[in-house]
Each structure stands twice: as structure tokens, then as C-alpha cells.
PDB file of C-alpha atoms in Angstrom:
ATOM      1  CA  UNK D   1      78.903 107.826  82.215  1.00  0.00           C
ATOM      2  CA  UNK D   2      80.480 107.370  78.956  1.00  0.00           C
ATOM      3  CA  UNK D   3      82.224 104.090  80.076  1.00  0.00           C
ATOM      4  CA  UNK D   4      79.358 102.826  81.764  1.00  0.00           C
ATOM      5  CA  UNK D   5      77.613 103.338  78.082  1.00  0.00           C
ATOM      6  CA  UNK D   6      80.834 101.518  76.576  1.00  0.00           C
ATOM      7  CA  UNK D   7      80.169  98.349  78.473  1.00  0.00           C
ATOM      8  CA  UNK D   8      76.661  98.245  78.180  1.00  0.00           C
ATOM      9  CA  UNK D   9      77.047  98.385  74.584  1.00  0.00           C
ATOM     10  CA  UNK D  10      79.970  95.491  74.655  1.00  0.00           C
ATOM     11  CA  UNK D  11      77.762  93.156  76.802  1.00  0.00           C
ATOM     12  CA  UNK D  12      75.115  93.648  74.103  1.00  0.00           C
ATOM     13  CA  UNK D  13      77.239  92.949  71.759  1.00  0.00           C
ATOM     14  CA  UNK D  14      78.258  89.888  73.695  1.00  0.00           C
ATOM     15  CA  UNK D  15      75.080  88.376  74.467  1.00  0.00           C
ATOM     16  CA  UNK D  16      73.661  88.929  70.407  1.00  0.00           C
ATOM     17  CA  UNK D  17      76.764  87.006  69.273  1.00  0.00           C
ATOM     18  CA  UNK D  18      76.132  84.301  71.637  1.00  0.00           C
ATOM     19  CA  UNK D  19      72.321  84.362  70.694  1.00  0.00           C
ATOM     20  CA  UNK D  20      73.836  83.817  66.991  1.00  0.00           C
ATOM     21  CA  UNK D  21      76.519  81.589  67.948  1.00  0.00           C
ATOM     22  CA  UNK D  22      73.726  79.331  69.219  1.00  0.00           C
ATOM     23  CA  UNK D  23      71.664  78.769  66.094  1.00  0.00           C
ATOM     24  CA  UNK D  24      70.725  76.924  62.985  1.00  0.00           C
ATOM     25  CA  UNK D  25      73.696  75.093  61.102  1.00  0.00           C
ATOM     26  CA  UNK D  26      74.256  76.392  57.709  1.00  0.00           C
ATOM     27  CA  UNK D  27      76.339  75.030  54.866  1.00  0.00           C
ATOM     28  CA  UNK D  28      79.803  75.721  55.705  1.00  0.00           C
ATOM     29  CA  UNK D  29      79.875  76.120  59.224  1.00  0.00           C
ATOM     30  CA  UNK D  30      81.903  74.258  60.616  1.00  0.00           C
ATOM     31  CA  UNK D  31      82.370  70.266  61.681  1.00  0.00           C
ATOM     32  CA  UNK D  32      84.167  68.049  63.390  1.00  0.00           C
ATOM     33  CA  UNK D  33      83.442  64.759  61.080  1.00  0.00           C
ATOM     34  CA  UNK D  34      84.577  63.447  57.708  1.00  0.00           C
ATOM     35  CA  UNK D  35      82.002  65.943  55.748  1.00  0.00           C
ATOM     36  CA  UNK D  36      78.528  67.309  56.653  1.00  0.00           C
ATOM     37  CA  UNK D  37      75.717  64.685  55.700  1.00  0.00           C
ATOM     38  CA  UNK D  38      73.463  67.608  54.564  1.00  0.00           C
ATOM     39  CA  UNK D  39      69.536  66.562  53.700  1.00  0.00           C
ATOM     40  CA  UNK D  40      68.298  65.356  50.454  1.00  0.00           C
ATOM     41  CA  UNK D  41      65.047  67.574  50.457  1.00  0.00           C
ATOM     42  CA  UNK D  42      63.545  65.075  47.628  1.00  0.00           C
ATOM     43  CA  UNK D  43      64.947  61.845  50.124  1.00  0.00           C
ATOM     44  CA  UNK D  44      62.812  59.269  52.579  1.00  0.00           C
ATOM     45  CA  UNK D  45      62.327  60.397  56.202  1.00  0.00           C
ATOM     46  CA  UNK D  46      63.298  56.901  57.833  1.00  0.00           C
ATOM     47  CA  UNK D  47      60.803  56.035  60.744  1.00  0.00           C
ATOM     48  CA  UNK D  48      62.675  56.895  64.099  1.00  0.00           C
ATOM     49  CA  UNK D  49      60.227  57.354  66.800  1.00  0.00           C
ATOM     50  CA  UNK D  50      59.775  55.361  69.938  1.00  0.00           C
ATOM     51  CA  UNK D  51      60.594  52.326  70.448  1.00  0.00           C
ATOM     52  CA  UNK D  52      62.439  52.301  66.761  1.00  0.00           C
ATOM     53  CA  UNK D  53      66.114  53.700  67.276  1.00  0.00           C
ATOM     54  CA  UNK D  54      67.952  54.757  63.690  1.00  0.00           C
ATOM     55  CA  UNK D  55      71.738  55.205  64.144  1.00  0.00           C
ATOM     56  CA  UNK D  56      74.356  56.750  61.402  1.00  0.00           C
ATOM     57  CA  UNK D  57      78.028  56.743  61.979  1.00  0.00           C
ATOM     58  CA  UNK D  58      80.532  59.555  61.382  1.00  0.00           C
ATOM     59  CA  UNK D  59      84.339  60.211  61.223  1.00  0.00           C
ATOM     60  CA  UNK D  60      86.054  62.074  63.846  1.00  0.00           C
ATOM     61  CA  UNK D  61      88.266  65.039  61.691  1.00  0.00           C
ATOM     62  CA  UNK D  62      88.900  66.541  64.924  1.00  0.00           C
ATOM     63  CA  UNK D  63      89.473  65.867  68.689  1.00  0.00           C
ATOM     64  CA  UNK D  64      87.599  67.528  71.197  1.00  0.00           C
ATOM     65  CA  UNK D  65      84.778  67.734  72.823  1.00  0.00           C
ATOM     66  CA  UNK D  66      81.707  67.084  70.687  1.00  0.00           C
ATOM     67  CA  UNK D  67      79.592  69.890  72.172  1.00  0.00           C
ATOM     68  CA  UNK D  68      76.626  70.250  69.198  1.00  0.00           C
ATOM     69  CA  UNK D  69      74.330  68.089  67.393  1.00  0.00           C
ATOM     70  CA  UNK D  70      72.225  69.034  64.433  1.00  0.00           C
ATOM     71  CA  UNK D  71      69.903  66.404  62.088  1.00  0.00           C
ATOM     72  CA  UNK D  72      67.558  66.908  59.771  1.00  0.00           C
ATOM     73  CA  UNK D  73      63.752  65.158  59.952  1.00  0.00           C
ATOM     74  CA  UNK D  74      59.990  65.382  59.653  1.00  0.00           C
ATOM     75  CA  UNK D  75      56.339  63.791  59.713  1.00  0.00           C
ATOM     76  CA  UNK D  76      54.779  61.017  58.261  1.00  0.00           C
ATOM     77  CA  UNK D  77      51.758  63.046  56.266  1.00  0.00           C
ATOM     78  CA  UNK D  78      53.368  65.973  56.730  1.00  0.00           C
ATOM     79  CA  UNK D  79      51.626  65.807  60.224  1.00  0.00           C
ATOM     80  CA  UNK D  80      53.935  68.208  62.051  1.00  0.00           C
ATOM     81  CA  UNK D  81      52.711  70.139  65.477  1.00  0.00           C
ATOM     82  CA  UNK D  82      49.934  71.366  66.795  1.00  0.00           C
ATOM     83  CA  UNK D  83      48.705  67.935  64.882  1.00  0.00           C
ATOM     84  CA  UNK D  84      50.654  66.282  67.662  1.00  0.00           C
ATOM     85  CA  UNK D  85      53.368  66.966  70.035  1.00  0.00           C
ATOM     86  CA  UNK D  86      56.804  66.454  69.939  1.00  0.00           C
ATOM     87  CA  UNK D  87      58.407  65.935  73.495  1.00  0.00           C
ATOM     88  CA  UNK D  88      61.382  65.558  72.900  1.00  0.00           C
ATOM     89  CA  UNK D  89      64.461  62.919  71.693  1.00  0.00           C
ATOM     90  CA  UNK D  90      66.402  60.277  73.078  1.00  0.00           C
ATOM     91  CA  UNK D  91      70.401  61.030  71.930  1.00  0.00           C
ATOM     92  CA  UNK D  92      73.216  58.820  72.355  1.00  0.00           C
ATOM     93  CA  UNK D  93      76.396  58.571  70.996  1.00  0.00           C
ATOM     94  CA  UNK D  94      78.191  55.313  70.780  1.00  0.00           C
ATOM     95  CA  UNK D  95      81.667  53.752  70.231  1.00  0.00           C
ATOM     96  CA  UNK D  96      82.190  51.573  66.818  1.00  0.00           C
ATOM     97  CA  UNK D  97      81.631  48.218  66.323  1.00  0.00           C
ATOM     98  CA  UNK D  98      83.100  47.185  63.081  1.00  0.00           C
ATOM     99  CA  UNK D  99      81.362  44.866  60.287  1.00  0.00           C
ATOM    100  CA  UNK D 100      84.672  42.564  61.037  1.00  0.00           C
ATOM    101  CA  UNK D 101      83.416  42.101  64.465  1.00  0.00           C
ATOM    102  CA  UNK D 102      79.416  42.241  64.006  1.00  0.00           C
ATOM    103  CA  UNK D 103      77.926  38.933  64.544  1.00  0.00           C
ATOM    104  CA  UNK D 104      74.616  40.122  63.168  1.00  0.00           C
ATOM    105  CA  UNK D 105      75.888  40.684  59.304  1.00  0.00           C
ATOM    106  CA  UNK D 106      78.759  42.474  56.947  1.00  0.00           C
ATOM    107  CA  UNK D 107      78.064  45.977  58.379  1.00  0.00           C
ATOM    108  CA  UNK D 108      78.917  47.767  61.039  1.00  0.00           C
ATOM    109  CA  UNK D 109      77.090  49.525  64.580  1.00  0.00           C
ATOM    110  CA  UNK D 110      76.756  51.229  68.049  1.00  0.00           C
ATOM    111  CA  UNK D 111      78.942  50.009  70.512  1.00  0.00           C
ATOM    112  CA  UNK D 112      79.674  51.281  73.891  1.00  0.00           C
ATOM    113  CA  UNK D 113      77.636  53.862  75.180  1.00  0.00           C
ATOM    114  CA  UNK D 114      79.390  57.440  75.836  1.00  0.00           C
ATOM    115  CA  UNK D 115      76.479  59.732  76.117  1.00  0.00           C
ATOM    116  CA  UNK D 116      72.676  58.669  76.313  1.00  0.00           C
ATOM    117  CA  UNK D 117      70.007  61.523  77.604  1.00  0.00           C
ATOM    118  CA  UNK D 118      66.703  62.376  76.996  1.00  0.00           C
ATOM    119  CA  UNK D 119      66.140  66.031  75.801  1.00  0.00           C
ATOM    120  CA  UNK D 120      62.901  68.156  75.880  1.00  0.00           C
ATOM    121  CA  UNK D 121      62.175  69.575  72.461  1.00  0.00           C
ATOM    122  CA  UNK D 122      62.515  72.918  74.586  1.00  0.00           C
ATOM    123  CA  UNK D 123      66.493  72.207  74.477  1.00  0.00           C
ATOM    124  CA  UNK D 124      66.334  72.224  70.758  1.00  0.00           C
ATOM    125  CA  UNK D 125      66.552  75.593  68.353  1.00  0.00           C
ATOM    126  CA  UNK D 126      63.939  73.916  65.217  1.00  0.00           C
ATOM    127  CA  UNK D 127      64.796  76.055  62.422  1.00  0.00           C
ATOM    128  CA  UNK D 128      61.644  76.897  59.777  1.00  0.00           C
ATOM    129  CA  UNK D 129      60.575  74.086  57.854  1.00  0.00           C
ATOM    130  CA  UNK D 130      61.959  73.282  54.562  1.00  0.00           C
ATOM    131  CA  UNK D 131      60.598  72.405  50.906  1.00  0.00           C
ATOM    132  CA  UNK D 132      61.314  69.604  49.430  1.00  0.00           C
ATOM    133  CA  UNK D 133      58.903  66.398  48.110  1.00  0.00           C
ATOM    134  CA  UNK D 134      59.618  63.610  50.084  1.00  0.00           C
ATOM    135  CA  UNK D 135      58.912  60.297  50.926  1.00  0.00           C
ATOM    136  CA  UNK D 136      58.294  58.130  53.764  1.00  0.00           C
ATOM    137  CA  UNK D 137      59.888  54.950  54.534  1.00  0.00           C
ATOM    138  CA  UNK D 138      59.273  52.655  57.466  1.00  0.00           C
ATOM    139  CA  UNK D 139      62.153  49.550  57.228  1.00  0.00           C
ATOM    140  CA  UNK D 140      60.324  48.122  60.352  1.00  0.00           C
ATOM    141  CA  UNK D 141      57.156  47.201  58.451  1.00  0.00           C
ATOM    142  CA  UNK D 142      59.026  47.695  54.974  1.00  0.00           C
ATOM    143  CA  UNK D 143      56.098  50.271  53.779  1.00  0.00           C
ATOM    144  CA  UNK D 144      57.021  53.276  51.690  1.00  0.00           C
ATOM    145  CA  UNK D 145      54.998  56.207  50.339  1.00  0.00           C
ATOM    146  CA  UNK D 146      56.656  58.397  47.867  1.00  0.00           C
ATOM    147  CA  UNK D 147      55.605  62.210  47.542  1.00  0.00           C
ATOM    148  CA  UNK D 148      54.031  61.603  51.071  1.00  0.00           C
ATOM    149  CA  UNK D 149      54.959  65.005  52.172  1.00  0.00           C
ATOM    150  CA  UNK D 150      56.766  68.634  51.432  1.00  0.00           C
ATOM    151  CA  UNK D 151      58.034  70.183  54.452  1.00  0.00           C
ATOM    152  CA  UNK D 152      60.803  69.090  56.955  1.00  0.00           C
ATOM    153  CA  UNK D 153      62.908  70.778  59.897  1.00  0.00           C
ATOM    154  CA  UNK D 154      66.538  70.931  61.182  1.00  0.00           C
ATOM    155  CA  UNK D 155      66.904  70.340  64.961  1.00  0.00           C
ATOM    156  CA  UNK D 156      69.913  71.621  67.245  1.00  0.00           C
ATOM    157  CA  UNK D 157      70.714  70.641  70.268  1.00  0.00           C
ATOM    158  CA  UNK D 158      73.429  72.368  72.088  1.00  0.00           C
ATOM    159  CA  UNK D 159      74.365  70.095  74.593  1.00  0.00           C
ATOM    160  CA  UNK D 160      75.097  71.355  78.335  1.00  0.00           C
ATOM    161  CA  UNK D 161      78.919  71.145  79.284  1.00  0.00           C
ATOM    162  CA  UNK D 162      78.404  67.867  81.548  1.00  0.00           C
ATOM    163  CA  UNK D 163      77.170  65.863  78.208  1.00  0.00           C
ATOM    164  CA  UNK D 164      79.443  67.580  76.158  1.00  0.00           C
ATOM    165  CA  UNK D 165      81.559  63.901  74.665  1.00  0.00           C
ATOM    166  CA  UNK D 166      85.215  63.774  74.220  1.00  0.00           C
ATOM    167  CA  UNK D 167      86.222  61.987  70.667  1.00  0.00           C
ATOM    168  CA  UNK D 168      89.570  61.540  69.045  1.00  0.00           C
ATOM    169  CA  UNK D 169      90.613  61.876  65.696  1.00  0.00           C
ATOM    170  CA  UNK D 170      90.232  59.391  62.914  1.00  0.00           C
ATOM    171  CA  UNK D 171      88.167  57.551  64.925  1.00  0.00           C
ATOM    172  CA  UNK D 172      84.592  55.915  64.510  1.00  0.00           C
ATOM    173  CA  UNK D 173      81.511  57.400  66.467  1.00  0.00           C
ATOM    174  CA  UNK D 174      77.577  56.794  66.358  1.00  0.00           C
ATOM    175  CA  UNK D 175      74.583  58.620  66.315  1.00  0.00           C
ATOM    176  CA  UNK D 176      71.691  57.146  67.553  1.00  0.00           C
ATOM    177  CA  UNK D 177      68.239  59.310  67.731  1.00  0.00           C
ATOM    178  CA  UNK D 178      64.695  58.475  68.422  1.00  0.00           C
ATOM    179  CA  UNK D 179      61.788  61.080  68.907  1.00  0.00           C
ATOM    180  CA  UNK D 180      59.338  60.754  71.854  1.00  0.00           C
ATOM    181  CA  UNK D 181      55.774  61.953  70.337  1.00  0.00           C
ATOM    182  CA  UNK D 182      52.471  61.522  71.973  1.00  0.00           C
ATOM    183  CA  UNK D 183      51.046  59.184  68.832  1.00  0.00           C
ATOM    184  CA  UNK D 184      53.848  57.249  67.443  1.00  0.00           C
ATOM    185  CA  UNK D 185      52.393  54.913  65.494  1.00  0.00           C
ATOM    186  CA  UNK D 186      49.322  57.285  63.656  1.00  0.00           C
ATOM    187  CA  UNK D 187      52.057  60.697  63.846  1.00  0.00           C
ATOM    188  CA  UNK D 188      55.518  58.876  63.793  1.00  0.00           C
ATOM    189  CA  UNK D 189      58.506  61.284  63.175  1.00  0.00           C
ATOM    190  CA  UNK D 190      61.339  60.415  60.657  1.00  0.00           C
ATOM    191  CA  UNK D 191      65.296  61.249  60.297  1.00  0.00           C
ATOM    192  CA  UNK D 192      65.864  62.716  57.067  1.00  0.00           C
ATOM    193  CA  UNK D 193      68.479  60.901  54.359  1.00  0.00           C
ATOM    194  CA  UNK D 194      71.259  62.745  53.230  1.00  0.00           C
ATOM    195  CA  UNK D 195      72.278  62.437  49.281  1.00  0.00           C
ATOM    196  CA  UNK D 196      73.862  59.590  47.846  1.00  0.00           C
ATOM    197  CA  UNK D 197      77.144  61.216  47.040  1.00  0.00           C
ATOM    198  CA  UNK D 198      77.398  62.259  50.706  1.00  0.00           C
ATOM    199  CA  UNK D 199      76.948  58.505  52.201  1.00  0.00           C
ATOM    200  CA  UNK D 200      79.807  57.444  54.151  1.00  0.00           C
ATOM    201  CA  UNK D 201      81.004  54.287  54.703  1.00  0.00           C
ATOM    202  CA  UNK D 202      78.740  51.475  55.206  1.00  0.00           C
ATOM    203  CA  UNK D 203      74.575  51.786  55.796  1.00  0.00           C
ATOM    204  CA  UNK D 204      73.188  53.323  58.588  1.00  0.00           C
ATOM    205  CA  UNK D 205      71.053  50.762  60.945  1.00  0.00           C
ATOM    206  CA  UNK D 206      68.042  50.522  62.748  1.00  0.00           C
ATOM    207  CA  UNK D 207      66.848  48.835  65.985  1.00  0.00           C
ATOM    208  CA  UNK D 208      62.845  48.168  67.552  1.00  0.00           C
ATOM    209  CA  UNK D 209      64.907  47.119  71.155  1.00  0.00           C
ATOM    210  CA  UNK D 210      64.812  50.727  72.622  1.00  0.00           C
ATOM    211  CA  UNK D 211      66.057  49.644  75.992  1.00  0.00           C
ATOM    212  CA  UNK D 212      68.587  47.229  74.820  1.00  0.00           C
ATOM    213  CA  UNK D 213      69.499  48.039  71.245  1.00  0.00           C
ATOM    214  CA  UNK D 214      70.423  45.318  69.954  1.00  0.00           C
ATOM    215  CA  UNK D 215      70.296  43.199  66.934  1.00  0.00           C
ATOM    216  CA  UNK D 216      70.933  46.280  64.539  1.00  0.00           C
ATOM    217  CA  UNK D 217      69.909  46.093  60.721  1.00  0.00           C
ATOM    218  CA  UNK D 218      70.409  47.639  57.705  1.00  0.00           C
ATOM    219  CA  UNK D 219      68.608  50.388  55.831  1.00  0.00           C
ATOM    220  CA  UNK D 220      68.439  50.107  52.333  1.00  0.00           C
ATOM    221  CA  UNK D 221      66.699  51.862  50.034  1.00  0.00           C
ATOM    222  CA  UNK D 222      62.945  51.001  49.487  1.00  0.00           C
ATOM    223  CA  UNK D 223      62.826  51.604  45.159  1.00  0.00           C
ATOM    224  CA  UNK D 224      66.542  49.302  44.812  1.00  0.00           C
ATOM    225  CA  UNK D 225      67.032  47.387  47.836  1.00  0.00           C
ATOM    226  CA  UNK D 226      70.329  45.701  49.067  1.00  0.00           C
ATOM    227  CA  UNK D 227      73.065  46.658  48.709  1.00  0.00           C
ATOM    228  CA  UNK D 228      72.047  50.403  47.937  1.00  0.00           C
ATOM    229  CA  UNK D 229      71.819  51.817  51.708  1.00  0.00           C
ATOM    230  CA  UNK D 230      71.077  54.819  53.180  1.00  0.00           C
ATOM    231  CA  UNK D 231      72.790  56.922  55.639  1.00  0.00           C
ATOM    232  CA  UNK D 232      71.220  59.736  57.530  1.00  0.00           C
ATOM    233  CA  UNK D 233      71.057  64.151  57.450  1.00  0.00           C
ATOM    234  CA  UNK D 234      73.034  65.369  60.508  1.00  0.00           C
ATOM    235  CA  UNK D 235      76.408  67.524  61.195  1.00  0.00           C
ATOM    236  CA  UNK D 236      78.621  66.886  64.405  1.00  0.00           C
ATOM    237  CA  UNK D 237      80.190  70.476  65.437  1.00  0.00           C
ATOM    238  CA  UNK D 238      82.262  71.531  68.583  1.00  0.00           C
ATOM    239  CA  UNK D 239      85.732  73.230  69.958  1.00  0.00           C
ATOM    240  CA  UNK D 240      88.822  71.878  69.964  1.00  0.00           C
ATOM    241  CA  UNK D 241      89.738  71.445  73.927  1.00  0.00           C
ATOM    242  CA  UNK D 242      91.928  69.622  76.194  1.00  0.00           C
ATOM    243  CA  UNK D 243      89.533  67.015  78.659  1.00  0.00           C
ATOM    244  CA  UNK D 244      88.033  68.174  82.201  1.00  0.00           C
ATOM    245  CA  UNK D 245      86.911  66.219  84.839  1.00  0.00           C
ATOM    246  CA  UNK D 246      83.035  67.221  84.661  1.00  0.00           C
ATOM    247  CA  UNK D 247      82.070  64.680  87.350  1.00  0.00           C
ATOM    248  CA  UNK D 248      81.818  67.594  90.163  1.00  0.00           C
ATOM    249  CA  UNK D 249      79.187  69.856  88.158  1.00  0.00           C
ATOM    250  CA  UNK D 250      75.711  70.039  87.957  1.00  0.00           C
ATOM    251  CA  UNK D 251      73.369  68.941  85.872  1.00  0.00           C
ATOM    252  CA  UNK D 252      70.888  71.100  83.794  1.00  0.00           C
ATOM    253  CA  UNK D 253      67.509  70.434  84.677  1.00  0.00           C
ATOM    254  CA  UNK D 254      66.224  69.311  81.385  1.00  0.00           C
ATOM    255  CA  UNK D 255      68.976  66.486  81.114  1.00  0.00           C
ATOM    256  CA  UNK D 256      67.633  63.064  82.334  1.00  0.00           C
ATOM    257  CA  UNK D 257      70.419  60.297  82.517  1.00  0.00           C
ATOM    258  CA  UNK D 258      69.591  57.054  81.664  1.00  0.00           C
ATOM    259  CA  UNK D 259      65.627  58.163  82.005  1.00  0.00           C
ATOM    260  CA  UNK D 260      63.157  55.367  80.906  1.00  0.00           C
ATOM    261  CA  UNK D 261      59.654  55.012  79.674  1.00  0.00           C
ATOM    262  CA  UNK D 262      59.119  51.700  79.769  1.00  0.00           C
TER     263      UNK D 262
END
């Protein structure tokens, strides 16, 4: 009876660590990029709902299997649900294109595709909203609001082991995200900047070619313009592991490959 106690108690134990394992990313947890690009709570949200794509680029300081992805973003207004509803966002993670071999300027962008799925905002963990006045920036239309609103949220996504993406050290990935909301144009959703002294490399970009991404431009900041860019709030985690063939498993049923909306 006693050791039938002792187990119970161990699976418990098990299944509250995984429950924390599987949570909100906090300042030094770890990463497996150059540094975390943690949020500048008095930054721009930068407009990243459908059909507008923002991508930010990061620096593998690790290989494996990139197996978590956390960003930081909020609401245009502060209009955050019930106001509207958020179903979900499209994530993809890309190769590197250098700025030495980007026809469209000095600056670099996505590449190849290695990962690009749909996820329901029920396959996210939102942690509590933060504080912080911020302001809005659209680069599409060029229109910014400072002080526009106060709160904003972390999203992680813990992907299933068939999307988890193999990367290799010192080498150059992308991040693209764009949120699926009911209203996109009266309730858009933004991607939170990170601080200045945390940018990395060159600007992050944006793209209003959902389907076929491509040309990419810039994002610079709306009070100084060119060349003062902006990169983007979000922290790259996962294990150190040797590569699987995951062809032969299943698929979770909130995953949709290559799902479209248009």
C-alpha cells in the first residue's frame, strides 16, 4: 500500500513539473539564440495581423531542435478579447537571406521555409497582461499613435514534436508571425519591440504578401526614421538533441500545414 502511495505521489510530482515546465518564459530561462529580445513595455506594438507578416531574425547559440517559441504583443486601443477574438497565429521559421544577396535593399530576410503552421490560440499558454505605456505603429500605412495603450501579453507556443525545427549553431534563422483576428483592420494585433540595446543585427522587416512573402521592408522607427530600426520581443528556447526522422508520426490535431485563408 505504501508503494502504491510512493508512486502516486512521484507521478504527481511528475505531471506538476511538467505543468511548470510548460509555462511562461521568464528572464533567465533559458535560450537557444544570441540573447533574449525581451519587451520594451514603453515600445511600439508593430502591426502584424493578417495579411501583414512582421519577421525578426535571431542567432543560433545552440544546435538542436528548436522546440518553443515565445513573443511578446498586444492591441491597437488596448482592444484585447472579449472586444474581439483572437484565433490564432500563422508561425514560420525561415532560412537567412543576407543583405549581400537581397535584391530588394542593404538588409537582410526570410528565406527558405523550414516550418510554416497555423496554430489555434488554444495551443498557446498567454501569460497576464503587462503594464507598460505604449504606442502603436503601423509601417504599412506609416501611422503612429503614442501612449495608445497600457497593457500587453506574452504568448507561448510549445510546438508538437513533428514541428519541432532542427537549427545549427552560429547560424541565421527567422521568425515570421502574423495573428488571425476576426476584425483586423478596426482590432489589429501588434508584435511588441524589444529595447534598443537588445537589437541585433540589422532591422526586422515586414511584408502585406501573406501567401507569397515577398518584397520584405524595413521597420524603422516612426519618431527618427531610417536608419534607426526596430527589431522585435521574442525568445527561441529548446533541448539540445541529435535529429529524428519525424516523417512516420502523427500530427496533432490543432496543427494545419500549409493551411490557407485566402
Amino acid at each position: 500500500m505504501k508503494k502504491l502511495q510512493s508512486i502516486l505521489i512521484m507521478a504527481i510530482m511528475v505531471l506538476v513539473l511538467v505543468g511548470v515546465a510548460k509555462a511562461d518564459w521568464n528572464e533567465g530561462d533559458p535560450h537557444k539564440m544570441h540573447w533574449p529580445q525581451l519587451p520594451d513595455p514603453f515600445g511600439w506594438d508593430v502591426r502584424a495581423s493578417e495579411p501583414y507578416v512582421l519577421a525578426d531574425d535571431w542567432w543560433c547559440s545552440e544546435t538542436g531542435y528548436i522546440k518553443d517559441i515565445h513573443f511578446w504583443g498586444s492591441w491597437k486601443q488596448g482592444y484585447y478579447p472579449p472586444w474581439t477574438t483572437l484565433y490564432g497565429f500563422w508561425i514560420s521559421i525561415h532560412e537567412n537571406i543576407p543583405a549581400s544577396q537581397n535584391p530588394n535593399g542593404n538588409y537582410s530576410q526570410p528565406g527558405t521555409i523550414l516550418l510554416n503552421n497555423f496554430y489555434p490560440i488554444e495551443a498557446f499558454i498567454v501569460a497576464s497582461p503587462f503594464s507598460g505605456q505604449q504606442g502603436w505603429y503601423d509601417p504599412i500605412y506609416g501611422m503612429w499613435f503614442d501612449q495608445d495603450h497600457f497593457e500587453y501579453f506574452q504568448y507561448n507556443l510549445f510546438l508538437p514534436e513533428e514541428d519541432w525545427v532542427w537549427q545549427e549553431m552560429e547560424t541565421i534563422y527567422w521568425l515570421n508571425i502574423s495573428a488571425v483576428v476576426n476584425d483586423p483592420f478596426t482590432f489589429p494585433w501588434g508584435w511588441k519591440t524589444t529595447t534598443h540595446d537588445l537589437i541585433f543585427q540589422d532591422t526586422s522587416v515586414w511584408t502585406d504578401q501573406f501567401m507569397y512573402p515577398d518584397p520584405w521592408f524595413p521597420i524603422y522607427d516612426p519618431l527618427i526614421g531610417a536608419p534607426e530600426h526596430l527589431d522585435l520581443a521574442f525568445v527561441i528556447t529548446g533541448e539540445p538533441e541529435e535529429p529524428t526522422n519525424l516523417s512516420s508520426r502523427n500530427r496533432m490535431p490543432y496543427s494545419y500545414n500549409q493551411l490557407s485563408y485566402y
